Amino acid sequence: MKKTRMGLGAIAVVGTAALVLTGCASGGDSGDSASGDSSAIITTNGSEPQNPLIPSNTTETGGGKIIDSVFAGLVSYNAKGATEMDAAESIESDDNKLWTIKLKEGQTFTDGTPVTAESFTKAWNWAAQFSNAQSASYFFDNISGYSAEADSDLALTVVSDTEFTAELAAPAADWPLRLGYSAFSPLPESFYDDTEAFGENPIGNGPYKLASADAWTHNQDIKLVTNSDYDGPRKPVNGGLTITFYTTQDAAYADVLSGNLDILDQVPDSQFASYQSDFPDRFANQPAAIFQSFTIPQYLEHFDGTTEEGKLRRAAISKAINRDDITKVIFQDTRTPAKDFTSPVIDGYSDDLEGSDVLTYDAEEAKDLWAQAEAIAPYGDTTFTLAYNADGGHQNWVDAATNSIADTLGIKAEGKSYATFAELLDDEDNDAMDGAFRSGWQADYPSLYNFLSPLYQTGAGSNYGRYTSTEFDGLLEQGAAATSADDATADFQEAQEVLFKDLPVVPLWYSNVTGVWADTVDNVEFGWNSVPLFYEVTKS
């Protein structure tokens, strides 16, 4: 079999989104030269992490922004989604099944201890243990020895301090593409001494580190400073990063407008009509790998997706939503109505999959489907609720979507507000939702698989709707083991056609990244996944 080699340069990966930002509008100049105060602290917005800051248990954007800044995996992703070597010197395989990973020499954690092959193998094995209940444990499911129902013994072998091997259960040509995700981060030995304490004050090997032992002030902010020992592709040109946890996006917008915040990575919908005039040379509006939906949990009465009633009601709800009107009126064309479960910036995307017509607004068809469900079991005067977090700027579109559902189907429908994203996630984790809830995905790495496996695979960490389908799981497994990009794409598209029949979530739209920055900073560039490349930013 042709040898797959991953060397010091950018990795030539299967199905990357290397050109996804070509031709997109952006108001900034991210030039090659850096100027400004190298000790200056960059400020940006964020949200309180749901969990302690352990890489394998951080699967939401608030914590993810911090973890990705503090840790360096084997590879990282540049602005366009192409993969670059980070902690790894090379990643090689003769058969796409047995992979040999060599590390760059001389790397250390911020406590001064060395980053070794065992720093990776021990961390991966710990994350994969069933008894440790890590939300991202399923990312290791294609490594031999993984078990979703018992403690795992991953087929990882340490060859030397700077070399180890990983044996996959089946060939996967794009496996190195996944290794930039935070679950694959290394951990220092101190982690195992007190995991709880580590989660409050993580010790990483990335471009930034916590400014002090008490740098994380819960529900307020976290302060990071540059890690001078980091020498990878994301070496910062500034002195640090402070992430403030805003309760509303409008408050964050007011701060960046007044110069009290440097970068805002999500303009609130209340400012869509004015942000370009407010920041004429300092805005971005470009495609990103973000899919948005709402989830109707399988345990919700009348919506069991394995029953005819449940399938009819899910389809009726989907057809009752006027996505075209909402994206135009509420989002001022900063969203695009969904045609699948992934993103148009990902290779393999298709807008004409079988069953995708369920995403087209059709009031008469929606009423008919609902009536068929009513003939099976009356819905009564139950109110259909759609939960959202108030700190994320979601109320306007939730109100518009529930009004569309109510007007079309003649039922009561309304939003249900949670104060914070963490509180919403906690109820989702505990199967405590009494209605639908807003959901979506910001890609971890540029692949169709990443939009499907974490959200819908049986037992996956972000499968909060508790969806399960042996047909879907089989197609996903088949695509993951494919030896060519075309074969993998065909399997993943067929898997989505299963999702269109079952509708575990109701796809809504794809997001652009709409960000702004103050005149206090330069060289602002937003990446393929909508996150600013903070390490490039300069400040006077």
C-alpha positions as a printed NumPy array, in Angstrom:
array([[  0.   ,   0.   ,   0.   ],
       [  1.192,   3.51 ,  -0.732],
       [  3.021,   4.965,   2.207],
       [  1.368,   7.898,   3.945],
       [  3.942,  10.319,   5.329],
       [  3.35 ,  13.319,   7.54 ],
       [  6.491,  15.446,   7.772],
       [  7.639,  18.794,   9.102],
       [  5.664,  20.851,   6.626],
       [  1.912,  21.195,   6.313],
       [  0.22 ,  17.801,   6.213],
       [ -1.495,  16.82 ,   2.981],
       [ -4.638,  15.391,   4.523],
       [ -7.677,  13.615,   3.141],
       [-10.667,  15.915,   2.739],
       [ -9.307,  19.101,   4.272],
       [-10.972,  22.475,   3.965],
       [ -7.777,  24.131,   2.826],
       [ -9.484,  26.735,   0.641],
       [-12.593,  27.385,   2.661],
       [-11.918,  31.061,   3.293],
       [-10.838,  32.022,  -0.214],
       [-12.744,  35.041,  -1.459],
       [-14.507,  35.724,   1.821],
       [-14.994,  39.267,   3.036],
       [-12.873,  40.391,   5.946],
       [-12.134,  43.861,   7.15 ],
       [ -8.749,  43.176,   8.75 ],
       [ -5.148,  42.935,   7.685],
       [ -3.529,  39.861,   9.134],
       [ -0.225,  40.47 ,   7.293],
       [  2.933,  38.521,   7.852],
       [  4.738,  41.123,   9.945],
       [  4.024,  41.626,  13.617],
       [  4.33 ,  44.986,  15.297],
       [  3.314,  46.287,  18.678],
       [  4.048,  45.564,  22.309],
       [  5.109,  41.926,  22.675],
       [  4.091,  42.044,  26.355],
       [  0.59 ,  43.427,  25.697],
       [ -2.404,  41.391,  26.861],
       [ -5.142,  40.714,  24.277],
       [ -8.723,  40.73 ,  25.58 ],
       [-11.612,  38.776,  24.102],
       [-15.03 ,  37.358,  24.966],
       [-15.881,  33.86 ,  26.125],
       [-18.177,  31.867,  28.396],
       [-17.745,  30.025,  31.675],
       [-16.495,  26.486,  30.959],
       [-18.963,  23.74 ,  31.759],
       [-16.371,  21.492,  33.395],
       [-12.916,  21.686,  34.987],
       [-10.272,  22.321,  32.342],
       [ -9.262,  18.772,  31.436],
       [ -8.749,  18.334,  27.667],
       [-10.66 ,  15.053,  27.328],
       [-13.692,  16.4  ,  29.191],
       [-14.012,  19.768,  27.439],
       [-16.393,  19.559,  24.483],
       [-17.982,  23.027,  24.464],
       [-16.693,  26.284,  23.022],
       [-16.188,  28.167,  26.303],
       [-13.72 ,  25.662,  27.674],
       [-12.402,  24.733,  24.251],
       [-11.081,  28.234,  23.578],
       [ -9.004,  27.978,  26.763],
       [ -7.82 ,  24.387,  26.305],
       [ -6.659,  25.073,  22.736],
       [ -4.613,  28.028,  24.011],
       [ -3.015,  26.17 ,  26.911],
       [ -2.238,  22.826,  25.241],
       [ -0.417,  21.761,  22.085],
       [ -1.288,  18.447,  20.472],
       [  0.654,  16.525,  17.881],
       [ -0.743,  18.772,  15.143],
       [ -2.625,  22.064,  14.973],
       [ -4.713,  23.786,  12.303],
       [ -3.916,  26.995,  10.478],
       [ -6.438,  29.642,   9.456],
       [ -7.627,  27.702,   6.424],
       [ -8.008,  24.354,   8.19 ],
       [ -4.787,  22.811,   6.88 ],
       [ -2.825,  20.755,   9.38 ],
       [  0.639,  21.678,  10.66 ],
       [  3.033,  19.771,  12.885],
       [  2.949,  21.043,  16.457],
       [  4.389,  18.722,  19.111],
       [  5.031,  16.035,  16.486],
       [  8.081,  15.807,  14.249],
       [  6.424,  13.251,  11.981],
       [  3.405,  10.941,  11.769],
       [  3.902,   7.989,   9.409],
       [  2.221,   4.785,   8.319],
       [  2.781,   2.13 ,   5.666],
       [ -0.768,   0.781,   5.858],
       [ -2.888,   3.555,   7.468],
       [ -3.383,   1.218,  10.441],
       [ -0.109,   1.149,  12.377],
       [  1.098,   4.704,  12.876],
       [  4.481,   5.826,  14.139],
       [  4.638,   9.201,  15.872],
       [  7.923,  10.989,  16.547],
       [  8.042,  14.058,  18.776],
       [ 10.187,  17.148,  18.523],
       [ 12.927,  17.056,  21.131],
       [ 13.283,  19.394,  24.089],
       [  9.6  ,  20.179,  24.672],
       [  8.375,  20.852,  28.21 ],
       [  5.199,  21.492,  30.149],
       [  4.915,  24.807,  31.944],
       [  5.916,  23.133,  35.223],
       [  9.294,  22.36 ,  33.625],
       [  8.763,  18.619,  33.205],
       [  9.481,  17.081,  29.772],
       [  6.843,  16.284,  27.151],
       [  7.504,  12.655,  26.262],
       [  5.863,   9.883,  24.301],
       [  4.363,   8.639,  27.569],
       [  2.83 ,  12.097,  28.143],
       [  0.613,  11.27 ,  25.17 ],
       [  0.05 ,   7.518,  25.576],
       [ -0.766,   7.725,  29.292],
       [ -3.122,  10.679,  28.758],
       [ -4.942,   8.946,  25.909],
       [ -5.343,   5.733,  27.886],
       [ -6.635,   7.678,  30.895],
       [ -9.147,   9.582,  28.73 ],
       [-10.386,   6.347,  27.14 ],
       [-11.155,   4.623,  30.438],
       [-14.87 ,   3.965,  30.907],
       [-14.483,   4.518,  34.652],
       [-13.127,   8.043,  34.116],
       [-16.299,   9.079,  32.237],
       [-14.667,  11.589,  29.921],
       [-17.065,  13.232,  27.466],
       [-14.565,  13.015,  24.584],
       [-13.505,   9.387,  25.228],
       [-15.13 ,   8.262,  21.974],
       [-12.427,  10.11 ,  20.016],
       [-10.224,   7.094,  20.769],
       [-12.746,   4.538,  19.517],
       [-10.792,   3.701,  16.369],
       [ -7.649,   2.741,  18.307],
       [ -7.412,  -0.998,  18.976],
       [ -8.281,  -1.887,  22.552],
       [-10.941,   0.798,  23.005],
       [-14.18 ,  -0.153,  24.755],
       [-17.259,   1.995,  25.249],
       [-18.589,  -0.273,  28.014],
       [-15.507,  -1.157,  30.068],
       [-12.047,   0.202,  30.767],
       [ -9.886,   0.331,  27.646],
       [ -6.367,  -0.838,  26.941],
       [ -5.393,   1.184,  23.897],
       [ -2.847,  -0.298,  21.504],
       [ -0.234,   2.368,  22.168],
       [  3.432,   1.423,  22.5  ],
       [  6.207,   3.685,  23.761],
       [  9.361,   3.153,  21.672],
       [ 11.463,   5.886,  23.29 ],
       [ 11.003,   9.224,  25.053],
       [ 10.262,  10.822,  21.675],
       [  8.548,   8.021,  19.761],
       [  5.431,   5.877,  20.105],
       [  3.115,   3.822,  17.909],
       [ -0.674,   3.623,  17.678],
       [ -2.465,   0.664,  16.13 ],
       [ -5.929,   1.358,  14.764],
       [ -8.751,  -1.175,  14.675],
       [ -9.133,  -0.511,  10.948],
       [ -7.185,   1.535,   8.393],
       [ -7.969,   5.265,   8.434],
       [ -6.112,   7.441,   5.953],
       [ -7.234,  10.649,   7.63 ],
       [ -6.415,   9.665,  11.219],
       [ -3.671,  12.324,  11.597],
       [ -6.256,  14.97 ,  10.693],
       [ -8.051,  14.241,  13.966],
       [ -4.996,  14.629,  16.17 ],
       [ -5.3  ,  18.402,  16.469],
       [ -8.416,  17.992,  18.589],
       [ -7.897,  18.785,  22.272],
       [ -8.76 ,  15.272,  23.515],
       [ -5.419,  14.13 ,  22.058],
       [ -3.416,  16.586,  24.201],
       [ -0.557,  15.321,  26.403],
       [ -0.701,  15.566,  30.191],
       [  2.099,  16.03 ,  32.75 ],
       [  2.618,  13.535,  35.57 ],
       [  1.229,  16.045,  38.07 ],
       [ -2.22 ,  15.603,  36.511],
       [ -2.579,  12.117,  37.982],
       [ -1.677,  13.296,  41.494],
       [ -4.799,  15.461,  41.812],
       [ -7.064,  15.658,  38.753],
       [ -9.524,  17.971,  40.519],
       [ -6.871,  20.54 ,  41.336],
       [ -5.416,  20.235,  37.847],
       [ -8.811,  21.063,  36.309],
       [ -8.808,  24.396,  38.145],
       [ -5.217,  25.237,  37.218],
       [ -4.174,  23.159,  34.175],
       [ -0.507,  22.742,  33.267],
       [ -0.083,  22.56 ,  29.505],
       [  2.527,  22.758,  26.782],
       [  0.817,  25.232,  24.449],
       [  1.348,  28.848,  23.411],
       [ -0.209,  30.237,  26.603],
       [ -0.353,  29.297,  30.285],
       [ -2.441,  30.412,  33.249],
       [ -1.109,  33.661,  34.679],
       [ -1.261,  32.35 ,  38.249],
       [ -2.748,  29.6  ,  40.406],
       [ -5.938,  31.66 ,  40.783],
       [ -6.085,  32.989,  37.216],
       [ -9.532,  31.467,  36.637],
       [-12.201,  33.527,  38.39 ],
       [-15.36 ,  31.52 ,  37.867],
       [-18.183,  33.253,  35.996],
       [-15.919,  36.251,  35.439],
       [-12.745,  35.618,  33.417],
       [ -9.528,  33.701,  32.98 ],
       [ -6.093,  35.265,  32.541],
       [ -3.445,  33.628,  30.349],
       [  0.11 ,  34.742,  29.653],
       [  2.553,  33.68 ,  26.956],
       [  4.435,  30.421,  27.462],
       [  7.97 ,  31.441,  26.496],
       [  9.088,  27.797,  26.233],
       [  6.594,  26.989,  23.474],
       [  8.243,  26.93 ,  20.055],
       [  5.566,  25.557,  17.746],
       [  3.66 ,  27.042,  14.79 ],
       [  1.375,  29.065,  17.091],
       [  4.091,  31.065,  18.887],
       [  2.436,  34.265,  20.211],
       [  3.593,  37.76 ,  19.273],
       [  1.748,  39.225,  22.281],
       [  2.081,  38.828,  26.036],
       [ -1.109,  37.001,  26.892],
       [ -4.839,  36.586,  26.581],
       [ -7.642,  37.524,  28.981],
       [-11.002,  35.897,  28.232],
       [-13.996,  37.6  ,  29.856],
       [-17.169,  35.559,  30.414],
       [-19.96 ,  37.903,  29.35 ],
       [-23.554,  37.243,  30.346],
       [-24.811,  38.838,  27.102],
       [-23.244,  39.428,  23.702],
       [-24.683,  42.963,  23.708],
       [-22.546,  43.842,  26.731],
       [-19.467,  42.479,  24.961],
       [-20.298,  44.498,  21.839],
       [-20.593,  47.694,  23.885],
       [-17.162,  47.027,  25.387],
       [-15.421,  46.468,  22.061],
       [-17.145,  49.553,  20.652],
       [-15.737,  51.641,  23.518],
       [-12.288,  50.038,  23.275],
       [-12.587,  48.157,  26.569],
       [-12.473,  44.816,  24.731],
       [-10.076,  44.03 ,  21.896],
       [-11.834,  41.235,  19.966],
       [-15.434,  40.007,  19.849],
       [-15.893,  36.766,  17.919],
       [-19.699,  36.832,  17.776],
       [-21.637,  39.978,  16.943],
       [-25.098,  39.905,  18.597],
       [-28.024,  39.795,  16.203],
       [-29.204,  43.161,  17.541],
       [-26.144,  44.705,  15.835],
       [-26.209,  42.927,  12.473],
       [-27.505,  46.044,  10.729],
       [-24.801,  48.304,  12.156],
       [-21.614,  46.359,  12.926],
       [-19.996,  47.027,   9.54 ],
       [-20.542,  50.78 ,   9.852],
       [-19.475,  50.73 ,  13.525],
       [-16.241,  48.929,  12.575],
       [-15.72 ,  49.82 ,   8.882],
       [-12.172,  48.423,   8.674],
       [-12.29 ,  46.01 ,  11.573],
       [-14.86 ,  43.302,  10.956],
       [-15.058,  39.768,   9.561],
       [-18.037,  38.12 ,   7.864],
       [-16.834,  34.838,   6.38 ],
       [-17.921,  31.189,   6.228],
       [-16.988,  28.966,   9.135],
       [-17.462,  25.321,  10.042],
       [-20.475,  25.911,  12.277],
       [-23.781,  24.043,  12.065],
       [-26.809,  25.088,  14.128],
       [-29.904,  23.102,  15.039],
       [-32.176,  22.26 ,  17.9  ],
       [-32.436,  18.842,  19.49 ],
       [-35.651,  17.052,  20.371],
       [-34.556,  14.413,  22.912],
       [-35.631,  10.855,  22.245],
       [-37.077,  10.587,  25.774],
       [-39.513,  13.485,  25.198],
       [-43.154,  12.352,  25.219],
       [-44.753,  12.283,  21.742],
       [-41.331,  12.569,  20.053],
       [-39.827,   9.099,  20.433],
       [-37.926,   8.827,  17.154],
       [-38.405,   5.066,  16.946],
       [-42.208,   5.418,  16.673],
       [-44.351,   6.559,  13.783],
       [-45.842,   9.342,  15.91 ],
       [-42.409,  10.634,  16.837],
       [-41.136,  10.632,  13.248],
       [-44.25 ,  12.46 ,  12.003],
       [-44.049,  15.153,  14.683],
       [-40.325,  15.732,  14.116],
       [-40.873,  16.171,  10.372],
       [-43.857,  18.461,  10.982],
       [-41.842,  20.683,  13.332],
       [-39.013,  20.923,  10.79 ],
       [-41.316,  21.862,   7.895],
       [-43.068,  24.45 ,  10.076],
       [-39.938,  26.621,  10.376],
       [-39.391,  29.352,   7.793],
       [-35.594,  29.307,   7.682],
       [-35.373,  31.704,   4.735],
       [-37.289,  34.441,   6.556],
       [-35.424,  33.983,   9.837],
       [-31.961,  34.112,   8.255],
       [-32.902,  37.24 ,   6.305],
       [-34.81 ,  39.163,   8.963],
       [-33.132,  38.094,  12.204],
       [-29.623,  37.339,  10.974],
       [-29.336,  39.845,   8.105],
       [-27.923,  37.1  ,   5.837],
       [-25.116,  36.154,   8.231],
       [-26.609,  32.639,   8.262],
       [-27.463,  30.249,   5.41 ],
       [-30.454,  27.849,   5.667],
       [-29.217,  24.315,   6.302],
       [-29.332,  21.636,   3.621],
       [-27.551,  18.904,   5.582],
       [-25.993,  18.159,   8.995],
       [-22.463,  19.469,   8.302],
       [-21.115,  22.684,   6.736],
       [-20.598,  24.027,   3.197],
       [-16.924,  24.749,   3.947],
       [-16.127,  21.048,   4.464],
       [-15.066,  18.815,   1.562],
       [-17.83 ,  16.338,   0.745],
       [-20.704,  18.694,   1.576],
       [-23.86 ,  18.194,  -0.5  ],
       [-27.023,  20.297,  -0.685],
       [-29.209,  17.679,  -2.375],
       [-29.115,  14.588,  -0.17 ],
       [-32.164,  12.348,  -0.24 ],
       [-34.654,  13.484,   2.397],
       [-33.305,  17.018,   2.685],
       [-36.664,  18.422,   1.535],
       [-37.779,  18.045,   5.168],
       [-35.822,  21.257,   5.75 ],
       [-38.011,  23.247,   3.315],
       [-40.772,  25.367,   4.817],
       [-44.138,  23.934,   3.757],
       [-47.055,  24.96 ,   5.968],
       [-49.612,  22.625,   4.392],
       [-47.34 ,  19.603,   4.512],
       [-46.409,  20.401,   8.125],
       [-50.082,  20.56 ,   9.123],
       [-50.799,  17.275,   7.372],
       [-47.908,  15.483,   9.109],
       [-49.013,  16.858,  12.487],
       [-52.591,  15.725,  11.838],
       [-51.347,  12.211,  11.054],
       [-49.525,  12.176,  14.377],
       [-52.628,  13.449,  16.158],
       [-54.557,  10.468,  14.825],
       [-52.074,   8.211,  16.606],
       [-51.953,  10.045,  19.949],
       [-53.369,  13.528,  20.771],
       [-50.816,  16.18 ,  21.752],
       [-53.398,  18.045,  23.817],
       [-52.61 ,  21.537,  25.067],
       [-48.933,  20.738,  25.715],
       [-46.603,  23.653,  25.002],
       [-43.655,  22.893,  22.736],
       [-40.642,  24.575,  24.341],
       [-37.241,  25.367,  22.879],
       [-34.547,  25.958,  25.512],
       [-31.599,  28.293,  24.968],
       [-28.874,  30.009,  26.98 ],
       [-29.413,  33.725,  27.498],
       [-25.669,  34.421,  27.553],
       [-25.323,  33.366,  23.913],
       [-27.628,  35.844,  22.154],
       [-30.226,  33.296,  21.009],
       [-33.554,  34.749,  22.128],
       [-34.535,  36.51 ,  18.894],
       [-34.168,  33.49 ,  16.625],
       [-35.759,  31.169,  19.205],
       [-38.773,  33.487,  19.401],
       [-38.975,  33.592,  15.607],
       [-38.699,  29.795,  15.267],
       [-41.278,  29.02 ,  17.955],
       [-43.661,  31.639,  16.51 ],
       [-43.31 ,  29.97 ,  13.11 ],
       [-44.068,  26.57 ,  14.649],
       [-47.04 ,  27.903,  16.618],
       [-48.557,  29.802,  13.691],
       [-48.119,  26.917,  11.26 ],
       [-49.249,  24.005,  13.432],
       [-51.774,  25.817,  15.615],
       [-50.088,  24.743,  18.851],
       [-48.497,  26.599,  21.748],
       [-44.735,  27.009,  21.303],
       [-42.284,  29.247,  23.142],
       [-38.673,  29.653,  24.201],
       [-37.298,  28.607,  27.575],
       [-34.355,  30.638,  28.856],
       [-31.37 ,  29.37 ,  30.864],
       [-29.063,  31.991,  32.356],
       [-25.841,  30.323,  31.169],
       [-24.69 ,  27.752,  28.638],
       [-23.166,  25.664,  31.455],
       [-26.556,  25.395,  33.202],
       [-28.248,  24.335,  29.983],
       [-25.572,  21.702,  29.33 ],
       [-25.938,  20.332,  32.849],
       [-29.648,  19.616,  32.311],
       [-28.867,  18.074,  28.926],
       [-26.211,  15.875,  30.543],
       [-28.69 ,  14.678,  33.153],
       [-31.545,  14.01 ,  30.701],
       [-33.57 ,  16.644,  32.539],
       [-34.917,  18.521,  29.505],
       [-38.694,  18.845,  29.28 ],
       [-38.646,  20.102,  25.709],
       [-36.369,  20.748,  22.758],
       [-33.098,  22.649,  23.193],
       [-30.823,  24.644,  20.943],
       [-27.777,  22.741,  19.699],
       [-25.13 ,  22.772,  17.018],
       [-21.495,  22.096,  16.332],
       [-18.327,  24.069,  15.825],
       [-15.949,  21.621,  14.167],
       [-12.958,  20.217,  16.014],
       [-11.224,  19.311,  12.77 ],
       [-12.243,  19.81 ,   9.11 ],
       [-14.098,  16.58 ,   8.28 ],
       [-17.662,  15.401,   7.63 ],
       [-17.045,  12.695,  10.218],
       [-16.48 ,  15.271,  12.937],
       [-19.951,  16.737,  12.374],
       [-21.591,  13.308,  12.647],
       [-19.815,  11.059,  15.145],
       [-19.711,  13.344,  18.24 ],
       [-23.4  ,  14.281,  17.941],
       [-25.279,  11.215,  16.712],
       [-23.18 ,   8.096,  17.223],
       [-24.623,   5.828,  19.916],
       [-23.159,   6.85 ,  23.272],
       [-21.132,   9.785,  21.903],
       [-20.234,  12.485,  24.418],
       [-22.241,  15.26 ,  22.738],
       [-25.23 ,  13.06 ,  21.815],
       [-27.463,  14.865,  24.287],
       [-30.63 ,  13.787,  22.5  ],
       [-29.721,  10.115,  23.192],
       [-30.189,   9.131,  19.559],
       [-29.204,   5.6  ,  18.549],
       [-29.31 ,   3.86 ,  15.164],
       [-27.414,   0.72 ,  14.188],
       [-27.758,   1.686,  10.515],
       [-26.251,   5.119,  11.087],
       [-23.482,   3.752,  13.334],
       [-22.584,   1.136,  10.713],
       [-22.272,   3.669,   7.914],
       [-20.188,   5.923,  10.13 ],
       [-17.834,   3.074,  10.978],
       [-17.601,   2.094,   7.325],
       [-16.74 ,   5.652,   6.276],
       [-14.164,   6.053,   9.03 ],
       [-12.338,   2.946,   7.79 ],
       [-12.454,   3.906,   4.099],
       [ -9.149,   4.01 ,   2.266],
       [-10.135,   6.871,  -0.044],
       [-11.772,  10.253,   0.45 ],
       [-14.45 ,   9.49 ,  -2.157],
       [-15.485,   6.251,  -0.443],
       [-15.598,   7.928,   2.931],
       [-17.682,  10.804,   1.594],
       [-20.231,   8.425,   0.047],
       [-20.676,   6.597,   3.359],
       [-21.01 ,   9.813,   5.358],
       [-23.578,  11.194,   2.928],
       [-25.601,   7.981,   3.164],
       [-25.384,   8.218,   6.958],
       [-26.913,  11.701,   6.743],
       [-29.799,  10.322,   4.718],
       [-30.558,   8.093,   7.708],
       [-30.546,  11.225,   9.895],
       [-33.053,  12.901,   7.58 ],
       [-35.458,  10.001,   8.201],
       [-35.   ,  10.067,  11.978],
       [-34.35 ,  13.8  ,  12.595],
       [-32.572,  13.439,  15.957],
       [-32.044,  17.193,  15.595],
       [-33.794,  19.762,  13.419],
       [-31.128,  21.419,  11.223],
       [-31.559,  25.199,  11.04 ],
       [-28.691,  27.054,   9.362],
       [-24.942,  27.42 ,   8.939],
       [-23.15 ,  30.329,  10.575],
       [-20.715,  32.828,   9.232],
       [-18.184,  34.088,  11.699],
       [-19.172,  37.714,  12.272],
       [-16.559,  39.311,  14.465],
       [-15.271,  42.797,  15.189],
       [-12.204,  44.241,  16.867],
       [-11.219,  47.579,  18.399],
       [ -8.557,  49.91 ,  17.02 ],
       [ -6.358,  48.76 ,  19.898],
       [ -5.24 ,  45.641,  17.967],
       [ -3.985,  44.64 ,  14.523],
       [ -3.333,  41.425,  12.579],
       [ -6.688,  39.918,  13.548],
       [ -7.538,  36.795,  11.576],
       [-10.439,  34.409,  12.111],
       [ -9.838,  30.736,  11.442],
       [-11.838,  28.12 ,   9.543],
       [-13.685,  27.199,  12.767],
       [-14.592,  30.848,  13.626],
       [-12.022,  31.221,  16.438],
       [ -9.556,  34.122,  16.142],
       [ -5.883,  33.198,  15.843],
       [ -4.99 ,  34.997,  19.065],
       [ -1.287,  34.245,  18.808],
       [ -1.054,  36.428,  15.662],
       [ -2.684,  39.505,  17.203],
       [ -0.567,  42.564,  17.958],
       [ -1.451,  45.407,  20.299],
       [  0.008,  48.86 ,  20.77 ]])
